[in-house]
PDB file of C-alpha atoms in Angstrom:
ATOM      1  CA  ALA A   1      78.419 -81.458  -6.689  1.00  0.00           C
ATOM      2  CA  PRO A   2      78.028 -84.603  -8.726  1.00  0.00           C
ATOM      3  CA  SER A   3      77.533 -83.954 -12.468  1.00  0.00           C
ATOM      4  CA  GLY A   4      73.884 -85.084 -12.302  1.00  0.00           C
ATOM      5  CA  ASP A   5      72.967 -82.287  -9.866  1.00  0.00           C
ATOM      6  CA  SER A   6      73.494 -79.329 -12.164  1.00  0.00           C
ATOM      7  CA  PRO A   7      70.996 -78.694 -14.849  1.00  0.00           C
ATOM      8  CA  THR A   8      72.190 -78.876 -18.423  1.00  0.00           C
ATOM      9  CA  ALA A   9      70.647 -78.172 -21.760  1.00  0.00           C
ATOM     10  CA  GLY A  10      67.683 -80.407 -22.375  1.00  0.00           C
ATOM     11  CA  THR A  11      66.843 -80.941 -18.707  1.00  0.00           C
ATOM     12  CA  SER A  12      64.520 -79.217 -16.360  1.00  0.00           C
ATOM     13  CA  PRO A  13      65.626 -75.645 -15.640  1.00  0.00           C
ATOM     14  CA  LEU A  14      64.968 -76.012 -11.895  1.00  0.00           C
ATOM     15  CA  PRO A  15      68.120 -76.750  -9.896  1.00  0.00           C
ATOM     16  CA  SER A  16      68.170 -79.445  -7.288  1.00  0.00           C
ATOM     17  CA  LEU A  17      68.145 -78.184  -3.706  1.00  0.00           C
ATOM     18  CA  PRO A  18      71.367 -78.605  -1.802  1.00  0.00           C
ATOM     19  CA  VAL A  19      71.250 -81.058   1.156  1.00  0.00           C
ATOM     20  CA  ASP A  20      73.586 -78.956   3.242  1.00  0.00           C
ATOM     21  CA  SER A  21      71.943 -75.529   3.942  1.00  0.00           C
ATOM     22  CA  ALA A  22      75.412 -73.944   4.227  1.00  0.00           C
ATOM     23  CA  SER A  23      76.136 -74.804   0.617  1.00  0.00           C
ATOM     24  CA  SER A  24      73.090 -72.802  -0.522  1.00  0.00           C
ATOM     25  CA  CYS A  25      74.838 -69.622   0.709  1.00  0.00           C
ATOM     26  CA  SER A  26      78.093 -70.338  -0.935  1.00  0.00           C
ATOM     27  CA  SER A  27      79.043 -67.807  -3.561  1.00  0.00           C
ATOM     28  CA  HIS A  28      80.544 -70.605  -5.764  1.00  0.00           C
ATOM     29  CA  ASN A  29      77.284 -72.470  -6.311  1.00  0.00           C
ATOM     30  CA  PRO A  30      76.652 -72.601 -10.074  1.00  0.00           C
ATOM     31  CA  LYS A  31      73.703 -70.654 -11.420  1.00  0.00           C
ATOM     32  CA  PRO A  32      71.203 -72.754 -13.320  1.00  0.00           C
ATOM     33  CA  THR A  33      71.642 -72.637 -17.057  1.00  0.00           C
ATOM     34  CA  GLY A  34      69.067 -73.301 -19.766  1.00  0.00           C
ATOM     35  CA  PHE A  35      66.836 -70.374 -18.762  1.00  0.00           C
ATOM     36  CA  SER A  36      65.630 -68.328 -21.634  1.00  0.00           C
ATOM     37  CA  ARG A  37      63.003 -65.698 -21.106  1.00  0.00           C
ATOM     38  CA  THR A  38      60.900 -65.450 -24.261  1.00  0.00           C
ATOM     39  CA  THR A  39      57.819 -63.398 -24.704  1.00  0.00           C
ATOM     40  CA  VAL A  40      54.939 -64.569 -26.729  1.00  0.00           C
ATOM     41  CA  SER A  41      53.768 -61.801 -28.939  1.00  0.00           C
ATOM     42  CA  ARG A  42      50.095 -61.365 -28.862  1.00  0.00           C
ATOM     43  CA  PRO A  43      48.078 -59.948 -31.712  1.00  0.00           C
ATOM     44  CA  PRO A  44      47.062 -56.344 -31.002  1.00  0.00           C
ATOM     45  CA  ILE A  45      43.726 -55.737 -29.317  1.00  0.00           C
ATOM     46  CA  GLU A  46      41.215 -54.457 -31.870  1.00  0.00           C
ATOM     47  CA  VAL A  47      39.549 -51.331 -30.493  1.00  0.00           C
ATOM     48  CA  GLY A  48      36.541 -49.189 -31.591  1.00  0.00           C
ATOM     49  CA  ILE A  49      35.982 -45.746 -30.147  1.00  0.00           C
ATOM     50  CA  ALA A  50      33.030 -43.330 -29.951  1.00  0.00           C
ATOM     51  CA  ASP A  51      32.918 -39.892 -28.410  1.00  0.00           C
ATOM     52  CA  LYS A  52      31.028 -36.723 -29.259  1.00  0.00           C
ATOM     53  CA  SER A  53      34.210 -34.598 -29.068  1.00  0.00           C
ATOM     54  CA  PRO A  54      36.572 -34.397 -32.088  1.00  0.00           C
ATOM     55  CA  LEU A  55      39.292 -33.495 -29.633  1.00  0.00           C
ATOM     56  CA  VAL A  56      38.766 -36.632 -27.534  1.00  0.00           C
ATOM     57  CA  LEU A  57      38.613 -38.812 -30.638  1.00  0.00           C
ATOM     58  CA  ALA A  58      41.885 -37.372 -31.907  1.00  0.00           C
ATOM     59  CA  ALA A  59      43.514 -37.881 -28.541  1.00  0.00           C
ATOM     60  CA  LEU A  60      42.339 -41.449 -28.289  1.00  0.00           C
ATOM     61  CA  LYS A  61      43.570 -42.217 -31.808  1.00  0.00           C
ATOM     62  CA  SER A  62      46.989 -40.752 -30.833  1.00  0.00           C
ATOM     63  CA  LEU A  63      47.056 -42.619 -27.488  1.00  0.00           C
ATOM     64  CA  LEU A  64      46.175 -45.944 -29.065  1.00  0.00           C
ATOM     65  CA  GLY A  65      48.636 -45.389 -31.845  1.00  0.00           C
ATOM     66  CA  GLN A  66      51.566 -44.970 -29.502  1.00  0.00           C
ATOM     67  CA  THR A  67      51.820 -48.682 -28.811  1.00  0.00           C
ATOM     68  CA  ASP A  68      51.574 -51.866 -30.832  1.00  0.00           C
ATOM     69  CA  ARG A  69      49.300 -53.364 -28.119  1.00  0.00           C
ATOM     70  CA  PHE A  70      46.252 -51.867 -29.849  1.00  0.00           C
ATOM     71  CA  SER A  71      44.833 -51.553 -33.362  1.00  0.00           C
ATOM     72  CA  LEU A  72      42.169 -48.965 -33.955  1.00  0.00           C
ATOM     73  CA  THR A  73      39.314 -50.466 -36.021  1.00  0.00           C
ATOM     74  CA  VAL A  74      36.840 -47.624 -36.056  1.00  0.00           C
ATOM     75  CA  ALA A  75      36.296 -44.147 -34.630  1.00  0.00           C
ATOM     76  CA  ALA A  76      32.703 -42.862 -34.426  1.00  0.00           C
ATOM     77  CA  SER A  77      31.326 -39.452 -33.420  1.00  0.00           C
ATOM     78  CA  ASP A  78      28.075 -40.838 -31.967  1.00  0.00           C
ATOM     79  CA  GLY A  79      26.484 -43.940 -30.567  1.00  0.00           C
ATOM     80  CA  GLU A  80      24.456 -44.648 -33.771  1.00  0.00           C
ATOM     81  CA  ARG A  81      27.568 -44.841 -35.932  1.00  0.00           C
ATOM     82  CA  PHE A  82      29.346 -46.916 -33.308  1.00  0.00           C
ATOM     83  CA  LEU A  83      26.502 -49.497 -33.330  1.00  0.00           C
ATOM     84  CA  GLU A  84      26.613 -49.558 -37.161  1.00  0.00           C
ATOM     85  CA  ALA A  85      30.345 -50.350 -36.944  1.00  0.00           C
ATOM     86  CA  VAL A  86      29.592 -53.142 -34.472  1.00  0.00           C
ATOM     87  CA  ARG A  87      27.267 -54.708 -37.028  1.00  0.00           C
ATOM     88  CA  ARG A  88      29.757 -54.482 -39.845  1.00  0.00           C
ATOM     89  CA  LEU A  89      33.202 -54.920 -38.181  1.00  0.00           C
ATOM     90  CA  HIS A  90      34.758 -57.111 -35.552  1.00  0.00           C
ATOM     91  CA  PHE A  91      36.657 -55.531 -32.638  1.00  0.00           C
ATOM     92  CA  ASP A  92      37.452 -56.734 -29.215  1.00  0.00           C
ATOM     93  CA  VAL A  93      36.854 -53.647 -27.028  1.00  0.00           C
ATOM     94  CA  GLY A  94      34.871 -50.479 -27.467  1.00  0.00           C
ATOM     95  CA  ILE A  95      35.670 -47.225 -25.672  1.00  0.00           C
ATOM     96  CA  ILE A  96      32.520 -45.075 -25.521  1.00  0.00           C
ATOM     97  CA  GLY A  97      31.557 -41.761 -24.037  1.00  0.00           C
ATOM     98  CA  TRP A  98      28.465 -41.560 -21.818  1.00  0.00           C
ATOM     99  CA  VAL A  99      26.989 -38.388 -23.405  1.00  0.00           C
ATOM    100  CA  MET A 100      26.848 -38.712 -27.174  1.00  0.00           C
ATOM    101  CA  PRO A 101      24.291 -37.640 -29.819  1.00  0.00           C
ATOM    102  CA  TYR A 102      21.794 -40.036 -31.352  1.00  0.00           C
ATOM    103  CA  HIS A 103      22.588 -42.918 -29.012  1.00  0.00           C
ATOM    104  CA  ASP A 104      24.168 -42.149 -25.616  1.00  0.00           C
ATOM    105  CA  GLY A 105      26.225 -44.579 -23.595  1.00  0.00           C
ATOM    106  CA  ARG A 106      23.161 -46.044 -21.969  1.00  0.00           C
ATOM    107  CA  ALA A 107      21.460 -46.726 -25.405  1.00  0.00           C
ATOM    108  CA  VAL A 108      24.634 -48.282 -26.771  1.00  0.00           C
ATOM    109  CA  LEU A 109      24.953 -50.617 -23.857  1.00  0.00           C
ATOM    110  CA  GLU A 110      21.281 -51.574 -24.104  1.00  0.00           C
ATOM    111  CA  ALA A 111      21.586 -52.223 -27.854  1.00  0.00           C
ATOM    112  CA  LEU A 112      24.702 -54.382 -27.307  1.00  0.00           C
ATOM    113  CA  LYS A 113      22.804 -56.724 -25.037  1.00  0.00           C
ATOM    114  CA  ASN A 114      21.259 -58.160 -28.145  1.00  0.00           C
ATOM    115  CA  VAL A 115      24.456 -58.506 -30.112  1.00  0.00           C
ATOM    116  CA  PRO A 116      26.123 -61.883 -29.683  1.00  0.00           C
ATOM    117  CA  GLY A 117      29.924 -61.682 -29.777  1.00  0.00           C
ATOM    118  CA  GLY A 118      29.857 -57.845 -29.590  1.00  0.00           C
ATOM    119  CA  PRO A 119      32.793 -55.923 -28.142  1.00  0.00           C
ATOM    120  CA  ARG A 120      33.264 -55.562 -24.473  1.00  0.00           C
ATOM    121  CA  ILE A 121      32.698 -51.930 -23.513  1.00  0.00           C
ATOM    122  CA  VAL A 122      34.814 -49.386 -21.532  1.00  0.00           C
ATOM    123  CA  VAL A 123      32.810 -46.344 -20.584  1.00  0.00           C
ATOM    124  CA  TYR A 124      35.141 -43.379 -20.743  1.00  0.00           C
ATOM    125  CA  THR A 125      33.590 -40.165 -19.572  1.00  0.00           C
ATOM    126  CA  GLY A 126      34.034 -36.880 -17.803  1.00  0.00           C
ATOM    127  CA  ASP A 127      30.628 -37.009 -16.224  1.00  0.00           C
ATOM    128  CA  PRO A 128      31.148 -36.581 -12.428  1.00  0.00           C
ATOM    129  CA  ASP A 129      27.939 -38.460 -11.422  1.00  0.00           C
ATOM    130  CA  PRO A 130      29.100 -40.877  -8.621  1.00  0.00           C
ATOM    131  CA  ALA A 131      26.287 -43.350  -9.555  1.00  0.00           C
ATOM    132  CA  LEU A 132      27.349 -43.597 -13.154  1.00  0.00           C
ATOM    133  CA  PRO A 133      29.877 -46.496 -12.730  1.00  0.00           C
ATOM    134  CA  ARG A 134      27.121 -48.567 -11.050  1.00  0.00           C
ATOM    135  CA  ARG A 135      24.651 -47.837 -13.821  1.00  0.00           C
ATOM    136  CA  ALA A 136      27.236 -48.682 -16.486  1.00  0.00           C
ATOM    137  CA  MET A 137      27.940 -52.003 -14.787  1.00  0.00           C
ATOM    138  CA  ALA A 138      24.280 -52.784 -14.429  1.00  0.00           C
ATOM    139  CA  LEU A 139      23.902 -52.158 -18.154  1.00  0.00           C
ATOM    140  CA  GLY A 140      26.690 -54.544 -19.023  1.00  0.00           C
ATOM    141  CA  ALA A 141      29.771 -52.381 -19.352  1.00  0.00           C
ATOM    142  CA  ALA A 142      33.077 -54.162 -18.683  1.00  0.00           C
ATOM    143  CA  ALA A 143      34.937 -51.117 -17.372  1.00  0.00           C
ATOM    144  CA  PHE A 144      34.446 -47.499 -16.308  1.00  0.00           C
ATOM    145  CA  VAL A 145      37.311 -44.956 -16.494  1.00  0.00           C
ATOM    146  CA  SER A 146      36.968 -41.249 -15.748  1.00  0.00           C
ATOM    147  CA  LYS A 147      38.580 -38.796 -18.148  1.00  0.00           C
ATOM    148  CA  ARG A 148      40.117 -37.155 -15.087  1.00  0.00           C
ATOM    149  CA  GLU A 149      42.429 -40.205 -14.651  1.00  0.00           C
ATOM    150  CA  ALA A 150      45.742 -40.627 -16.361  1.00  0.00           C
ATOM    151  CA  PRO A 151      45.560 -41.900 -19.949  1.00  0.00           C
ATOM    152  CA  GLU A 152      47.577 -44.976 -18.942  1.00  0.00           C
ATOM    153  CA  ARG A 153      44.704 -46.014 -16.724  1.00  0.00           C
ATOM    154  CA  LEU A 154      42.456 -46.165 -19.844  1.00  0.00           C
ATOM    155  CA  LEU A 155      44.988 -48.268 -21.699  1.00  0.00           C
ATOM    156  CA  ASP A 156      45.354 -50.639 -18.781  1.00  0.00           C
ATOM    157  CA  ALA A 157      41.572 -50.985 -18.525  1.00  0.00           C
ATOM    158  CA  VAL A 158      41.282 -51.783 -22.211  1.00  0.00           C
ATOM    159  CA  GLU A 159      43.985 -54.463 -21.950  1.00  0.00           C
ATOM    160  CA  ALA A 160      42.333 -55.941 -18.807  1.00  0.00           C
ATOM    161  CA  VAL A 161      38.888 -56.008 -20.455  1.00  0.00           C
ATOM    162  CA  ALA A 162      40.282 -57.732 -23.548  1.00  0.00           C
ATOM    163  CA  ARG A 163      41.578 -60.444 -21.218  1.00  0.00           C
ATOM    164  CA  GLY A 164      38.118 -60.891 -19.673  1.00  0.00           C
ATOM    165  CA  LYS A 165      38.418 -58.717 -16.637  1.00  0.00           C
ATOM    166  CA  MET A 166      36.208 -55.996 -15.322  1.00  0.00           C
ATOM    167  CA  VAL A 167      37.577 -52.661 -14.213  1.00  0.00           C
ATOM    168  CA  PHE A 168      35.554 -50.301 -12.025  1.00  0.00           C
ATOM    169  CA  PRO A 169      36.234 -47.873  -9.261  1.00  0.00           C
ATOM    170  CA  PHE A 170      35.104 -49.224  -5.881  1.00  0.00           C
ATOM    171  CA  LEU A 171      31.349 -49.821  -5.899  1.00  0.00           C
ATOM    172  CA  ASP A 172      28.971 -51.277  -3.378  1.00  0.00           C
ATOM    173  CA  VAL A 173      27.322 -53.733  -5.714  1.00  0.00           C
ATOM    174  CA  SER A 174      25.008 -55.310  -3.155  1.00  0.00           C
ATOM    175  CA  GLY A 175      22.059 -53.253  -4.453  1.00  0.00           C
ATOM    176  CA  ILE A 176      22.963 -52.972  -8.118  1.00  0.00           C
ATOM    177  CA  HIS A 177      19.737 -54.620  -9.302  1.00  0.00           C
ATOM    178  CA  ASN A 178      17.536 -53.636  -6.480  1.00  0.00           C
ATOM    179  CA  ASP A 179      14.057 -52.205  -7.469  1.00  0.00           C
ATOM    180  CA  PRO A 180      13.289 -49.061  -5.413  1.00  0.00           C
ATOM    181  CA  LEU A 181       9.684 -50.166  -5.379  1.00  0.00           C
ATOM    182  CA  ASP A 182      10.678 -53.112  -3.271  1.00  0.00           C
ATOM    183  CA  THR A 183      11.012 -50.806  -0.276  1.00  0.00           C
ATOM    184  CA  LEU A 184       7.383 -49.576  -0.444  1.00  0.00           C
ATOM    185  CA  SER A 185       4.728 -50.926   1.889  1.00  0.00           C
ATOM    186  CA  PRO A 186       1.660 -52.657   0.341  1.00  0.00           C
ATOM    187  CA  ARG A 187      -0.385 -49.544   1.000  1.00  0.00           C
ATOM    188  CA  GLU A 188       2.200 -47.287  -0.649  1.00  0.00           C
ATOM    189  CA  LEU A 189       2.116 -49.514  -3.723  1.00  0.00           C
ATOM    190  CA  GLU A 190      -1.615 -49.445  -3.806  1.00  0.00           C
ATOM    191  CA  LEU A 191      -1.572 -45.626  -3.706  1.00  0.00           C
ATOM    192  CA  LEU A 192       1.017 -45.527  -6.405  1.00  0.00           C
ATOM    193  CA  ALA A 193      -1.098 -47.683  -8.651  1.00  0.00           C
ATOM    194  CA  GLU A 194      -4.041 -45.307  -8.417  1.00  0.00           C
TER     195      GLU A 194
END
C-alpha cells in the first residue's frame, strides 16, 4: 500500500478501506496505529441515604464504600433528618426507604418537589406492594429498586439516575395520573358530594 494509506501518528486513527476486497482478508494488512484507549475519570457521585434500619444503613455504607464511583455524603435514620441534610448539603442522588419514621418515602418525595436542585431519588424498599413503583414515579422518584434484588442493581440504578436516567421495573404508565373519580357517572358524583 502507498505510504499515504496507512495511518501514522498525528493523523486520523481510522484506516482507509482497501479497494480490493480480497486484500481486506489478508493477514499481512497492517493494523491501525495511533489508537489509545483512555478513560476520563469522573468525580464520584455524591450520595445521601435514609433508612429506618441500622443494618440497612450499615450495609449501604459498606456497599457504597467498595468502589470509588460513589461518595457517601450523609446517612439518616429517618425522612426528617434526610430532608434536613438536603437543605444543608449538596448530593446528587438520595437512596431512601419507603417506610421510615417521621417522614416516610411519600412525604420525602412530596417535600422534595419544592426543593430546586435537590437530589434525584432512588426508592429502595422491601415493601412488596406491586403498586409502589408507580406511586413512587408519580411522586417524582427517579428510580425504584427492591431490596430483594442484587445489590449491584442498586448501584447501577444510582449511577443511571446520576446520569439523568430513570430506572423502574416494567410499569403500565398510561394511567399514572388518572383520577379514579373520572370513571364515575354524573349521578355517582352527585351522590358522592352529598
